[in-house]
CSV table of N, CA, C and O in Angstrom, one decimal:
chain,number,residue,atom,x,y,z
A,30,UNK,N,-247.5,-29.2,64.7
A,30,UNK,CA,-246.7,-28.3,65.5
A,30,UNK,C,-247.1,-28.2,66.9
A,30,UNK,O,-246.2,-28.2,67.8
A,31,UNK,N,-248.1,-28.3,67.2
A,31,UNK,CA,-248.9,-28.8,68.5
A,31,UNK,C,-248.1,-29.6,69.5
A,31,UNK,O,-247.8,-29.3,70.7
A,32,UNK,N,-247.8,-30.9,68.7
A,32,UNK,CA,-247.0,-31.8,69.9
A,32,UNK,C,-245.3,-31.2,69.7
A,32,UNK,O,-244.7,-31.6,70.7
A,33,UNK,N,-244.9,-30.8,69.4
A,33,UNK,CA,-243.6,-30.0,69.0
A,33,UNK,C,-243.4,-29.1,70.3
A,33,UNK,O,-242.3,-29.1,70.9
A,34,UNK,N,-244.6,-27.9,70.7
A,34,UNK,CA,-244.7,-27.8,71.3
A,34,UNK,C,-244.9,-28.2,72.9
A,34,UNK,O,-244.3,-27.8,73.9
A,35,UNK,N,-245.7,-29.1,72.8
A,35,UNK,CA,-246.4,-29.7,74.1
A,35,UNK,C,-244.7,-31.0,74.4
A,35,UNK,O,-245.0,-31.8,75.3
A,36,UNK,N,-244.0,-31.1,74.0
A,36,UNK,CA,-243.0,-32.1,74.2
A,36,UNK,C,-241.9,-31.3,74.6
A,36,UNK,O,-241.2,-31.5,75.6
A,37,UNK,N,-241.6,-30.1,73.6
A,37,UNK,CA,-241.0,-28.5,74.7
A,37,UNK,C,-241.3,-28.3,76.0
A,37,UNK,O,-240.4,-28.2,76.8
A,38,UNK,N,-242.1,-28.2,76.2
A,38,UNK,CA,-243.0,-27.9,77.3
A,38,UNK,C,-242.6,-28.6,78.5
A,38,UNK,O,-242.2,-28.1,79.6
A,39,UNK,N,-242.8,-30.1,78.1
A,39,UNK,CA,-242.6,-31.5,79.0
A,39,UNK,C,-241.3,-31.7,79.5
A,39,UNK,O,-240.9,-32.3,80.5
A,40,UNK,N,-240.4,-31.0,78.2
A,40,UNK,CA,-239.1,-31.5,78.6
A,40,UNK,C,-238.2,-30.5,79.8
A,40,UNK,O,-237.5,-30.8,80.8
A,41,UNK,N,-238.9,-29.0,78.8
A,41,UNK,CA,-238.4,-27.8,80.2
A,41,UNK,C,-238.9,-28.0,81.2
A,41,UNK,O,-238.1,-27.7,82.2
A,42,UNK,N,-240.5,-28.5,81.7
A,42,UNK,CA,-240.7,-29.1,82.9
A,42,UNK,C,-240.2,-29.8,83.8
A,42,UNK,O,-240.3,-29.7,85.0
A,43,UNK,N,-239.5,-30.8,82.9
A,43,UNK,CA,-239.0,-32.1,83.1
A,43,UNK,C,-237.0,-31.5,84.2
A,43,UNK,O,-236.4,-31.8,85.2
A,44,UNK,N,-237.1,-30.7,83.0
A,44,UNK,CA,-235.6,-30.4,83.7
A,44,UNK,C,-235.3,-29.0,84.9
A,44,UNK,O,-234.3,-28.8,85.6
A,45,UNK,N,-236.6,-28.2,84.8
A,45,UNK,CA,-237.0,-28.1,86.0
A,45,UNK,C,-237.1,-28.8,87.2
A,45,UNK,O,-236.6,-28.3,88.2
A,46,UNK,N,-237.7,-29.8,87.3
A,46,UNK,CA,-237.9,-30.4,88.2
A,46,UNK,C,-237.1,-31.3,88.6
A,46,UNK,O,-237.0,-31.5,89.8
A,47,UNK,N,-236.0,-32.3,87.4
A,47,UNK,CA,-235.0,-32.2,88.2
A,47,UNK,C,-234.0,-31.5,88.9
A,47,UNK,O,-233.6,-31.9,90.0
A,48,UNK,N,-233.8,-30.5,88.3
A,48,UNK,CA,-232.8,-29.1,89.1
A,48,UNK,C,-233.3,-29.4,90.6
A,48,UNK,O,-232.7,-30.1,91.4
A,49,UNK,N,-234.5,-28.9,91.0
A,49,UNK,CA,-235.4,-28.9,92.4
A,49,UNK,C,-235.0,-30.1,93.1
A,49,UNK,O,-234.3,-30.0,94.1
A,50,UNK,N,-235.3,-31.2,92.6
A,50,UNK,CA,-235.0,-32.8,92.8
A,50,UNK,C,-233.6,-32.8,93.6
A,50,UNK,O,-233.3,-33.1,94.7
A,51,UNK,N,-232.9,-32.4,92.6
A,51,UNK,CA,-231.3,-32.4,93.0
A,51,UNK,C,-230.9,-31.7,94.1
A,51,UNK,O,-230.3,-32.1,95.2
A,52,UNK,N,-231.4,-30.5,93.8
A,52,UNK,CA,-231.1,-29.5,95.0
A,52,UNK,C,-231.8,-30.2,95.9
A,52,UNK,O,-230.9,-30.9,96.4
A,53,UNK,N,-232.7,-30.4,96.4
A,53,UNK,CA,-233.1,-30.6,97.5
A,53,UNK,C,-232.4,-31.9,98.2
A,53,UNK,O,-232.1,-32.0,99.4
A,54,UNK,N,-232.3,-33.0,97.2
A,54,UNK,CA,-231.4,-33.9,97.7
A,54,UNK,C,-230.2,-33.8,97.9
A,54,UNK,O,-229.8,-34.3,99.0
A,55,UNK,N,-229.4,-33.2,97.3
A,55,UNK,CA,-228.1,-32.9,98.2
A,55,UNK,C,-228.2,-31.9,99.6
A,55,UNK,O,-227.4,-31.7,100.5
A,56,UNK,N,-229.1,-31.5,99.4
A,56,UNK,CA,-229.3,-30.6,100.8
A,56,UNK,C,-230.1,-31.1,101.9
A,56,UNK,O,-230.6,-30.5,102.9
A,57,UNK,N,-230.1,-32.7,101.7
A,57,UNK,CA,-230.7,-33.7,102.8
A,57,UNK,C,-232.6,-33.5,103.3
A,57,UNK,O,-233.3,-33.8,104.3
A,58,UNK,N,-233.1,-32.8,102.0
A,58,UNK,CA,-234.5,-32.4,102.3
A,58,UNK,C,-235.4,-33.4,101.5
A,58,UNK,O,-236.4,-33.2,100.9
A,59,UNK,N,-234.6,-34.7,101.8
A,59,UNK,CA,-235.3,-36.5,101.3
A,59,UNK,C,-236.7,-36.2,101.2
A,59,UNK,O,-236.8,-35.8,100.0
A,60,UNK,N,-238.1,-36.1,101.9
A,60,UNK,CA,-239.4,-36.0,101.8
A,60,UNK,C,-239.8,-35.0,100.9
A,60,UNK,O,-241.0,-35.2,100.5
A,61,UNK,N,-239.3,-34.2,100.6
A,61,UNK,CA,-239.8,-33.3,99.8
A,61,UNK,C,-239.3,-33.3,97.7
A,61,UNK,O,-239.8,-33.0,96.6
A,62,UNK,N,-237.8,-33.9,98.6
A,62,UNK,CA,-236.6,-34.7,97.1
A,62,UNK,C,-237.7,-35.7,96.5
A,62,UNK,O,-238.0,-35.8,95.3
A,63,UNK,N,-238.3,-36.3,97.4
A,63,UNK,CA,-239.2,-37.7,97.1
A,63,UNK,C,-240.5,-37.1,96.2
A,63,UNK,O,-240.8,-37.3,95.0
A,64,UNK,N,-241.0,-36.4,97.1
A,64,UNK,CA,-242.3,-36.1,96.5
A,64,UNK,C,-242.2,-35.4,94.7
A,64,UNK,O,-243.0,-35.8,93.8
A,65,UNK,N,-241.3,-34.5,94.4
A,65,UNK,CA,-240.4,-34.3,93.6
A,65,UNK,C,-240.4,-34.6,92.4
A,65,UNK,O,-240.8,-34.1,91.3
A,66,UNK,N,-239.6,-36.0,93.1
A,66,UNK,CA,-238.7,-36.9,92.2
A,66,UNK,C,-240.2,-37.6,91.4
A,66,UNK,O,-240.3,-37.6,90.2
A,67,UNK,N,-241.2,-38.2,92.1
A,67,UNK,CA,-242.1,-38.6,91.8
A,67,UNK,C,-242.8,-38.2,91.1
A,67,UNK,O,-243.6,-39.0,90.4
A,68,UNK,N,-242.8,-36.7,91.0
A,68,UNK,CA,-243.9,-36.0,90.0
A,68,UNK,C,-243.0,-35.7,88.6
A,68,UNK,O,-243.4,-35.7,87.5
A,69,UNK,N,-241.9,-35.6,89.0
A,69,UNK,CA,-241.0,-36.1,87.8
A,69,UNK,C,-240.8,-37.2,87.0
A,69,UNK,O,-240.2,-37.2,85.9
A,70,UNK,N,-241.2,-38.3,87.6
A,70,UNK,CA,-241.1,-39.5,86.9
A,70,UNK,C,-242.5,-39.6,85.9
A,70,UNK,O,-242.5,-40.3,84.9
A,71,UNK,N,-243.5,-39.0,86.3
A,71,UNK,CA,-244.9,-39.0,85.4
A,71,UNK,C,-244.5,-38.0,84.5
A,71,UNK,O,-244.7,-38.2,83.3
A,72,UNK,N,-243.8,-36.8,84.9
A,72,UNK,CA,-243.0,-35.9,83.7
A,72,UNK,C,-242.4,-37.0,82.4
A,72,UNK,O,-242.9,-37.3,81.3
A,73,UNK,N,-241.3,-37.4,83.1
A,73,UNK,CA,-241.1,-38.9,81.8
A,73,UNK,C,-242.0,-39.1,80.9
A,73,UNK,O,-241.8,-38.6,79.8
A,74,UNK,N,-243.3,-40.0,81.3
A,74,UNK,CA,-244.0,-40.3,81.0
A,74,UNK,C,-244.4,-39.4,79.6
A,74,UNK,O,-244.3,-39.7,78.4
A,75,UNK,N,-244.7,-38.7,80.1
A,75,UNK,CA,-245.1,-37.2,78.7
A,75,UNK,C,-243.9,-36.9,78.2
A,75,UNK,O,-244.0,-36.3,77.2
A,76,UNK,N,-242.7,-37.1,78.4
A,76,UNK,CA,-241.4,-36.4,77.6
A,76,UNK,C,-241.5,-37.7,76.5
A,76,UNK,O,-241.5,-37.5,75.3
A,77,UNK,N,-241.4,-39.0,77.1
A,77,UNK,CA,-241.8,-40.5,76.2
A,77,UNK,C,-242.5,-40.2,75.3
A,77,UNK,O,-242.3,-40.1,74.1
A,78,UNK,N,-243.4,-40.1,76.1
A,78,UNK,CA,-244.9,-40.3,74.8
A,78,UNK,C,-245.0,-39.5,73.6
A,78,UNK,O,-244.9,-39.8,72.4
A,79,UNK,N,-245.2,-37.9,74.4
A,79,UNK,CA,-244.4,-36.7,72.8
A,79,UNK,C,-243.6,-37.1,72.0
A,79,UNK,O,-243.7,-37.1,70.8
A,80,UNK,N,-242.6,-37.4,72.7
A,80,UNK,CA,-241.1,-38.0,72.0
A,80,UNK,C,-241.5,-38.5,70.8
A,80,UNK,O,-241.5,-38.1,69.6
A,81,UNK,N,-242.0,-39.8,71.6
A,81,UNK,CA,-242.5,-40.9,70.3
A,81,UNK,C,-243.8,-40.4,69.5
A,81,UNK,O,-243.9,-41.1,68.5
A,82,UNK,N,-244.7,-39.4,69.7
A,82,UNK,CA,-246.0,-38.9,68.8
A,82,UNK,C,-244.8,-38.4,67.7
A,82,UNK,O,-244.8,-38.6,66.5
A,83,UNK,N,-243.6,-37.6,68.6
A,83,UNK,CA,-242.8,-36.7,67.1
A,83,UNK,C,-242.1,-37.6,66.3
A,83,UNK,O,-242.2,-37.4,65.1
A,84,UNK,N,-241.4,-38.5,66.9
A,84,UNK,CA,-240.4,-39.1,65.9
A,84,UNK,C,-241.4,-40.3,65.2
A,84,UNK,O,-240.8,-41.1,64.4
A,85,UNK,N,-242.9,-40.4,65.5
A,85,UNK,CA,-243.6,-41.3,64.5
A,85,UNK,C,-244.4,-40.1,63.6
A,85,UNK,O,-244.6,-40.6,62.5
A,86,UNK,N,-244.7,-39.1,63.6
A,86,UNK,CA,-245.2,-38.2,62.5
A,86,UNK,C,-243.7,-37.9,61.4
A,86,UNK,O,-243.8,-37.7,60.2
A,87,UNK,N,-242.4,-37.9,62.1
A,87,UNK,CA,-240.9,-37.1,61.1
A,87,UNK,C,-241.6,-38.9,60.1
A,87,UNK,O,-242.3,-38.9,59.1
A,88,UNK,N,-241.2,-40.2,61.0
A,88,UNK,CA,-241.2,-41.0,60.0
A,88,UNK,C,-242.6,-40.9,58.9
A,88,UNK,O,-242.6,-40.9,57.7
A,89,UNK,N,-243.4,-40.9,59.6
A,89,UNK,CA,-245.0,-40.5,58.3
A,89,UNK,C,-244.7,-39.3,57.4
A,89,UNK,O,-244.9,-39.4,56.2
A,90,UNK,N,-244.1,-38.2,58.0
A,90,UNK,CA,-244.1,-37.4,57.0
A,90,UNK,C,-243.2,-36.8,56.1
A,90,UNK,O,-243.4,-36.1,55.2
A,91,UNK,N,-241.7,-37.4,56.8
A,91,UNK,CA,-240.5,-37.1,56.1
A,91,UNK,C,-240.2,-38.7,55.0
A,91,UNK,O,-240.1,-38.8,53.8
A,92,UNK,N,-240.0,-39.8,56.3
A,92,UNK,CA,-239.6,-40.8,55.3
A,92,UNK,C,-238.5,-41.1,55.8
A,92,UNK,O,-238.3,-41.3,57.0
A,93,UNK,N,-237.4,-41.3,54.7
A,93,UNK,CA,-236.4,-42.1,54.8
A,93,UNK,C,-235.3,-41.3,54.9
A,93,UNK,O,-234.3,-41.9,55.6
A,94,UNK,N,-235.1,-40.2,54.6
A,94,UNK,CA,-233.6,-39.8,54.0
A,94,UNK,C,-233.4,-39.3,55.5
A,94,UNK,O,-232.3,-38.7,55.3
A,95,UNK,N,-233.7,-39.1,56.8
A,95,UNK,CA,-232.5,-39.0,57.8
A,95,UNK,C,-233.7,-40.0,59.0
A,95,UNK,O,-234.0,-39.8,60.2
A,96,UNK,N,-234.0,-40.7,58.5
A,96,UNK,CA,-234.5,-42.2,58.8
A,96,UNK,C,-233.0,-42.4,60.9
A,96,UNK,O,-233.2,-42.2,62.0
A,97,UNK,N,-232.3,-42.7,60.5
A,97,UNK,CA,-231.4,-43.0,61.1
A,97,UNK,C,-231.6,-42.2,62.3
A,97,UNK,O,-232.0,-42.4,63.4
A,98,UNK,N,-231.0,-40.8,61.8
A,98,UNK,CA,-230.6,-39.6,62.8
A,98,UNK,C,-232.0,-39.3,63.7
A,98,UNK,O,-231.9,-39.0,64.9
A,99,UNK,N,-233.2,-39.4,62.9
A,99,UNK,CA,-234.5,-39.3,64.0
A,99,UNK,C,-234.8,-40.5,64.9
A,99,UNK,O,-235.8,-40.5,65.6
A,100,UNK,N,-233.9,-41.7,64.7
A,100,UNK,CA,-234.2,-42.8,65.5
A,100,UNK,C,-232.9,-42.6,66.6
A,100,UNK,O,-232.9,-42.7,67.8
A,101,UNK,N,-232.1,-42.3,66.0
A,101,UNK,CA,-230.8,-41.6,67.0
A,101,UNK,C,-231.2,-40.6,67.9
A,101,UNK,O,-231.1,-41.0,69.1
A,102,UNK,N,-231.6,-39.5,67.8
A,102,UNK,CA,-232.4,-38.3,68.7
A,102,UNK,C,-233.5,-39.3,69.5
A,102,UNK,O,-233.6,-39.0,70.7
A,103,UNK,N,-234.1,-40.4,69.1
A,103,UNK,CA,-235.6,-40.5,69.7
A,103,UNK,C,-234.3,-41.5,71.3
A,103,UNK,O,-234.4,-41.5,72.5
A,104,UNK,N,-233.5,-42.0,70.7
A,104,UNK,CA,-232.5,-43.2,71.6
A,104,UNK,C,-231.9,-42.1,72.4
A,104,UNK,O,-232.1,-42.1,73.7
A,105,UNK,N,-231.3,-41.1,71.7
A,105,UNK,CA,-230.4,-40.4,72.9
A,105,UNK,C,-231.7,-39.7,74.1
A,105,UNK,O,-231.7,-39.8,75.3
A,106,UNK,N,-232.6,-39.2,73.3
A,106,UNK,CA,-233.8,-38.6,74.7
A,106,UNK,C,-234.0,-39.7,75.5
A,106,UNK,O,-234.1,-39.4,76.7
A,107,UNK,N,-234.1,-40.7,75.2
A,107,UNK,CA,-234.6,-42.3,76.2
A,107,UNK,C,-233.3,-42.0,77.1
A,107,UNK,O,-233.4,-41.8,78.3
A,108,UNK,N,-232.2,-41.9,76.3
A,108,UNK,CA,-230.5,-41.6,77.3
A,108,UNK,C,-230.9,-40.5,78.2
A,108,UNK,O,-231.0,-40.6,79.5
A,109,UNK,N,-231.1,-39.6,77.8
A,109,UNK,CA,-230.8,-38.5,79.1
A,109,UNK,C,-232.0,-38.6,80.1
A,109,UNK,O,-231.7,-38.1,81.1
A,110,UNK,N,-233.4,-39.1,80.0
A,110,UNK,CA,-234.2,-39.5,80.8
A,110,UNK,C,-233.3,-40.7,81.9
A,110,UNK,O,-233.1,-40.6,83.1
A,111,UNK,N,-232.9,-41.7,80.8
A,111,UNK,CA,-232.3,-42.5,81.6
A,111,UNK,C,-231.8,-42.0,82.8
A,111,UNK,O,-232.2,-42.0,84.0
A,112,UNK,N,-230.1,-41.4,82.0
A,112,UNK,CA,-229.5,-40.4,83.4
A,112,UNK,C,-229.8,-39.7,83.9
A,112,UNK,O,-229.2,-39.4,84.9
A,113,UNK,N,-230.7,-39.1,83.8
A,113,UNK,CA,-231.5,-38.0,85.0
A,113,UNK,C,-231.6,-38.7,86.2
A,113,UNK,O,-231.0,-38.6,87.2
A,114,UNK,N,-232.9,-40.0,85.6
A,114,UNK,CA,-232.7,-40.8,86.8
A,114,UNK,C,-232.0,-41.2,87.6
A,114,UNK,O,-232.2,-41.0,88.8
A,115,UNK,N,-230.7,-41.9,86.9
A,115,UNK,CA,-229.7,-42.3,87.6
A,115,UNK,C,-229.0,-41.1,88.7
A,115,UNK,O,-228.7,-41.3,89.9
A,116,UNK,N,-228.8,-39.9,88.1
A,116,UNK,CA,-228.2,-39.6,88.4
A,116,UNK,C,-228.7,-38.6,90.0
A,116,UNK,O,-228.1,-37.7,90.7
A,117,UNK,N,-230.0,-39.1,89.9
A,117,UNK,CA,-231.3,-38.3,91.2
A,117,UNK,C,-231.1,-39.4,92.3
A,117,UNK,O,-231.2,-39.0,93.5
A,118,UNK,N,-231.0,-41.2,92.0
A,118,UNK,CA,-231.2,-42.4,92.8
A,118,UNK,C,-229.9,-42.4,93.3
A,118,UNK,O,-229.6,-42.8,94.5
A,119,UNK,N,-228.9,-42.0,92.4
A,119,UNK,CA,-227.3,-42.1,93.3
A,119,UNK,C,-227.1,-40.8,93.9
A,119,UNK,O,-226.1,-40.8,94.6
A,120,UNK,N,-227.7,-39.8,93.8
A,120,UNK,CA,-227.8,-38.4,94.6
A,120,UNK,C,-228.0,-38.8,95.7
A,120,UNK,O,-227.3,-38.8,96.7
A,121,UNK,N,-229.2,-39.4,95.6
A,121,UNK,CA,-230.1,-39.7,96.9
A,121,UNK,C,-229.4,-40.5,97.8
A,121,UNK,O,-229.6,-40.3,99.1
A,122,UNK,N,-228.5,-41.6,97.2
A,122,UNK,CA,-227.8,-42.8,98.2
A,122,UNK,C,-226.3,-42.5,98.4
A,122,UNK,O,-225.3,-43.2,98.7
A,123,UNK,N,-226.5,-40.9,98.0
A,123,UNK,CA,-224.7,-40.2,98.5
A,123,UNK,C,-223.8,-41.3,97.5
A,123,UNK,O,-222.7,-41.4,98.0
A,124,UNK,N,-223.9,-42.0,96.6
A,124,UNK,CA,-223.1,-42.5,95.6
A,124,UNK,C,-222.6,-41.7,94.4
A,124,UNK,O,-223.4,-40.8,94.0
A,125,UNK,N,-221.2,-41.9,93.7
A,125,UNK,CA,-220.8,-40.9,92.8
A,125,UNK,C,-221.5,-40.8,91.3
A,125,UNK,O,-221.6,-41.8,90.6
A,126,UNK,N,-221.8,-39.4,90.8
A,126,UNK,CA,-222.4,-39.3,90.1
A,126,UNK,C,-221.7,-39.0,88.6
A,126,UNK,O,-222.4,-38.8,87.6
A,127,UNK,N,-220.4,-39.1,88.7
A,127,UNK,CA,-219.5,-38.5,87.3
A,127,UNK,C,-220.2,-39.1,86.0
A,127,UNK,O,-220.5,-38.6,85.0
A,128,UNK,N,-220.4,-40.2,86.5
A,128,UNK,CA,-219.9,-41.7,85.1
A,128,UNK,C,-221.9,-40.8,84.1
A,128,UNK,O,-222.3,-40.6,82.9
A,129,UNK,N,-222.5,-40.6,85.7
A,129,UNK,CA,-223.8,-40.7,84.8
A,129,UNK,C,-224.6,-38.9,84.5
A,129,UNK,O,-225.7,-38.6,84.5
A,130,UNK,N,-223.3,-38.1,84.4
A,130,UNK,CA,-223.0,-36.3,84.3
A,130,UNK,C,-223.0,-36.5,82.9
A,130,UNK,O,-223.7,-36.2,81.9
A,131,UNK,N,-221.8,-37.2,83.0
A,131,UNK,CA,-220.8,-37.2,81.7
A,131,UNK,C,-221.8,-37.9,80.5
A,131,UNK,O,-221.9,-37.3,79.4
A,132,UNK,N,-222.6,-38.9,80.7
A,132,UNK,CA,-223.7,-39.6,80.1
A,132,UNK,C,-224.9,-38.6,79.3
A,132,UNK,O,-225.5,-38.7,78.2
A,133,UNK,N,-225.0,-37.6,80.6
A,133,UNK,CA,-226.4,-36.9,80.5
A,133,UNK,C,-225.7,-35.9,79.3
A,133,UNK,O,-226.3,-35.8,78.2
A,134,UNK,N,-224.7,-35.2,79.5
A,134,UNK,CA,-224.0,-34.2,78.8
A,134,UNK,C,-223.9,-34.7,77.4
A,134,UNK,O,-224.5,-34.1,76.5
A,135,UNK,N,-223.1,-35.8,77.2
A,135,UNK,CA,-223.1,-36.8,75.8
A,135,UNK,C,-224.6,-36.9,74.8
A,135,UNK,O,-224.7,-36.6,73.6
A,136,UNK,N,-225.6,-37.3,75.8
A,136,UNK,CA,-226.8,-37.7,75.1
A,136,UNK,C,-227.5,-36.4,74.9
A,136,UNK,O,-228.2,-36.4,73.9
A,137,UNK,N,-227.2,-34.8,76.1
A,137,UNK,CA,-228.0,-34.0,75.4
A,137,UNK,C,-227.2,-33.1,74.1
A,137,UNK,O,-227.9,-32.4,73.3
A,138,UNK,N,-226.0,-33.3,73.9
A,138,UNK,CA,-225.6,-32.9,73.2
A,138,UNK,C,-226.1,-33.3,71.9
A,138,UNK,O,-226.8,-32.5,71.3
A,139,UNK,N,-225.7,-34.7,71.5
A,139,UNK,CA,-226.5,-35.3,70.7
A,139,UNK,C,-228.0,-35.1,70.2
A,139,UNK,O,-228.3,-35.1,69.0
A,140,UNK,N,-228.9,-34.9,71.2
A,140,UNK,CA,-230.0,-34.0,70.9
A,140,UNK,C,-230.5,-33.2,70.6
A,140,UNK,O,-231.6,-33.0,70.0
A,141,UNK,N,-229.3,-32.3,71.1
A,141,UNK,CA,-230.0,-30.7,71.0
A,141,UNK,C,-229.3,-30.4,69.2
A,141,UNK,O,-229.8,-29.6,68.5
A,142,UNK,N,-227.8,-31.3,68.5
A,142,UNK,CA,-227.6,-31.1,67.7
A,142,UNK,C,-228.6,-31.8,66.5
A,142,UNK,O,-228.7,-31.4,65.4
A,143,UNK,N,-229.2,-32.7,66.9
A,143,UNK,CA,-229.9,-33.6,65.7
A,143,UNK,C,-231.6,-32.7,65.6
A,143,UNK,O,-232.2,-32.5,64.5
A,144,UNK,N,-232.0,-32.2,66.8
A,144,UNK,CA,-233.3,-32.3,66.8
A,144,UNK,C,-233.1,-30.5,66.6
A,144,UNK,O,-233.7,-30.3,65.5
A,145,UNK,N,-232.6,-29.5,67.0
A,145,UNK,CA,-232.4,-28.6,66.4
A,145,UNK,C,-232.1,-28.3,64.7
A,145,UNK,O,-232.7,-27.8,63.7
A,146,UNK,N,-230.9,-28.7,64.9
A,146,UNK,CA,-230.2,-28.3,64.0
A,146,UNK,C,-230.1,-29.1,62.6
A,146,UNK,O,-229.7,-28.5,61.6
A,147,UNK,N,-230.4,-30.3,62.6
A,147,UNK,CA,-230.4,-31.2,61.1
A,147,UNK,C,-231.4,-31.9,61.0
A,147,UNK,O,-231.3,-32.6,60.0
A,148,UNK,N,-232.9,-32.2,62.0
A,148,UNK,CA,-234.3,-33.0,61.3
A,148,UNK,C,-234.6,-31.6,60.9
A,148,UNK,O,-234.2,-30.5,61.2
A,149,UNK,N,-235.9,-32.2,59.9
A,149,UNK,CA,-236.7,-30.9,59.6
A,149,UNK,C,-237.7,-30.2,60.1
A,149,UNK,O,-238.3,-29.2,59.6
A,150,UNK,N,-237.9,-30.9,61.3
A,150,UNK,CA,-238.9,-30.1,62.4
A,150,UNK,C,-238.0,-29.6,63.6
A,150,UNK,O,-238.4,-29.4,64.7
A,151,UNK,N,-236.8,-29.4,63.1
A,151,UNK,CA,-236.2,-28.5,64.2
A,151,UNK,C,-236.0,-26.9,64.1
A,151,UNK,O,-235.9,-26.6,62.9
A,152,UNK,N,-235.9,-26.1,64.8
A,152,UNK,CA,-235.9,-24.8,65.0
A,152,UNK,C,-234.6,-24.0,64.0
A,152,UNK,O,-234.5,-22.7,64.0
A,153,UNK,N,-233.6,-24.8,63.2
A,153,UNK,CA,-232.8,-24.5,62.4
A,153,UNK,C,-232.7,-25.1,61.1
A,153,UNK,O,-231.8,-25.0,60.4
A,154,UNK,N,-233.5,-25.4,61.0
A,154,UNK,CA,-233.4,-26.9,59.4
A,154,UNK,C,-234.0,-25.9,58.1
A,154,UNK,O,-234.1,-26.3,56.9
């Protein structure tokens, strides 16, 4: 329950700091966007790594029968990391951000329904 926690943790950090990230980059405060953005990307790092401690204990300790749907959650969280990024580097270069909104929305939805609501280490199962 430990890393369950500590990957909560990482992730609300995580999206903290991009909020800040963002804001500051559309508000042209680049040096500070940077420094940021950076301490966010080691955020990753720990959102990854948890990630993967959780969805290799569901497989040790659940098994097979939603086998699929915990390899799906572990893919969509890689997705919305993905877009976060994307969507902080085309912030930054005044490039449009729809294609990779619409991405981040898709993949957390996906998430928040699999990893809540239907594995068995989620907060409704």
């Amino acid at each position: 329950m430990g890393e369950t926690h500590l990957h909560i943790t990482t992730w609300a950090l995580g999206l903290i700091l991009f909020i800040i990230a963002l804001v500051l980059y559309k508000n042209n405060n680049n040096k500070p966007a940077t420094i940021v953005h950076m301490i966010l990307r080691l955020v990753y790092l720990f959102i990854i790594v948890t990630g993967g401690l959780l969805t290799w204990d569901y497989i040790q300790g659940y098994g097979m029968p939603q086998l699929g749907e915990a390899i799906v959650k572990a893919l969509a969280g890689l997705w919305i990391v993905v877009a976060m990024e994307g969507i902080l580097v085309s912030t930054k270069k005044g490039k449009a951000t729809t294609g990779k909104w619409i991405q981040f929305f898709i993949a957390l939805i996906i998430v928040i329904i699999l990893g809540f609501f239907r594995l068995p280490m989620g907060f409704y199962f």
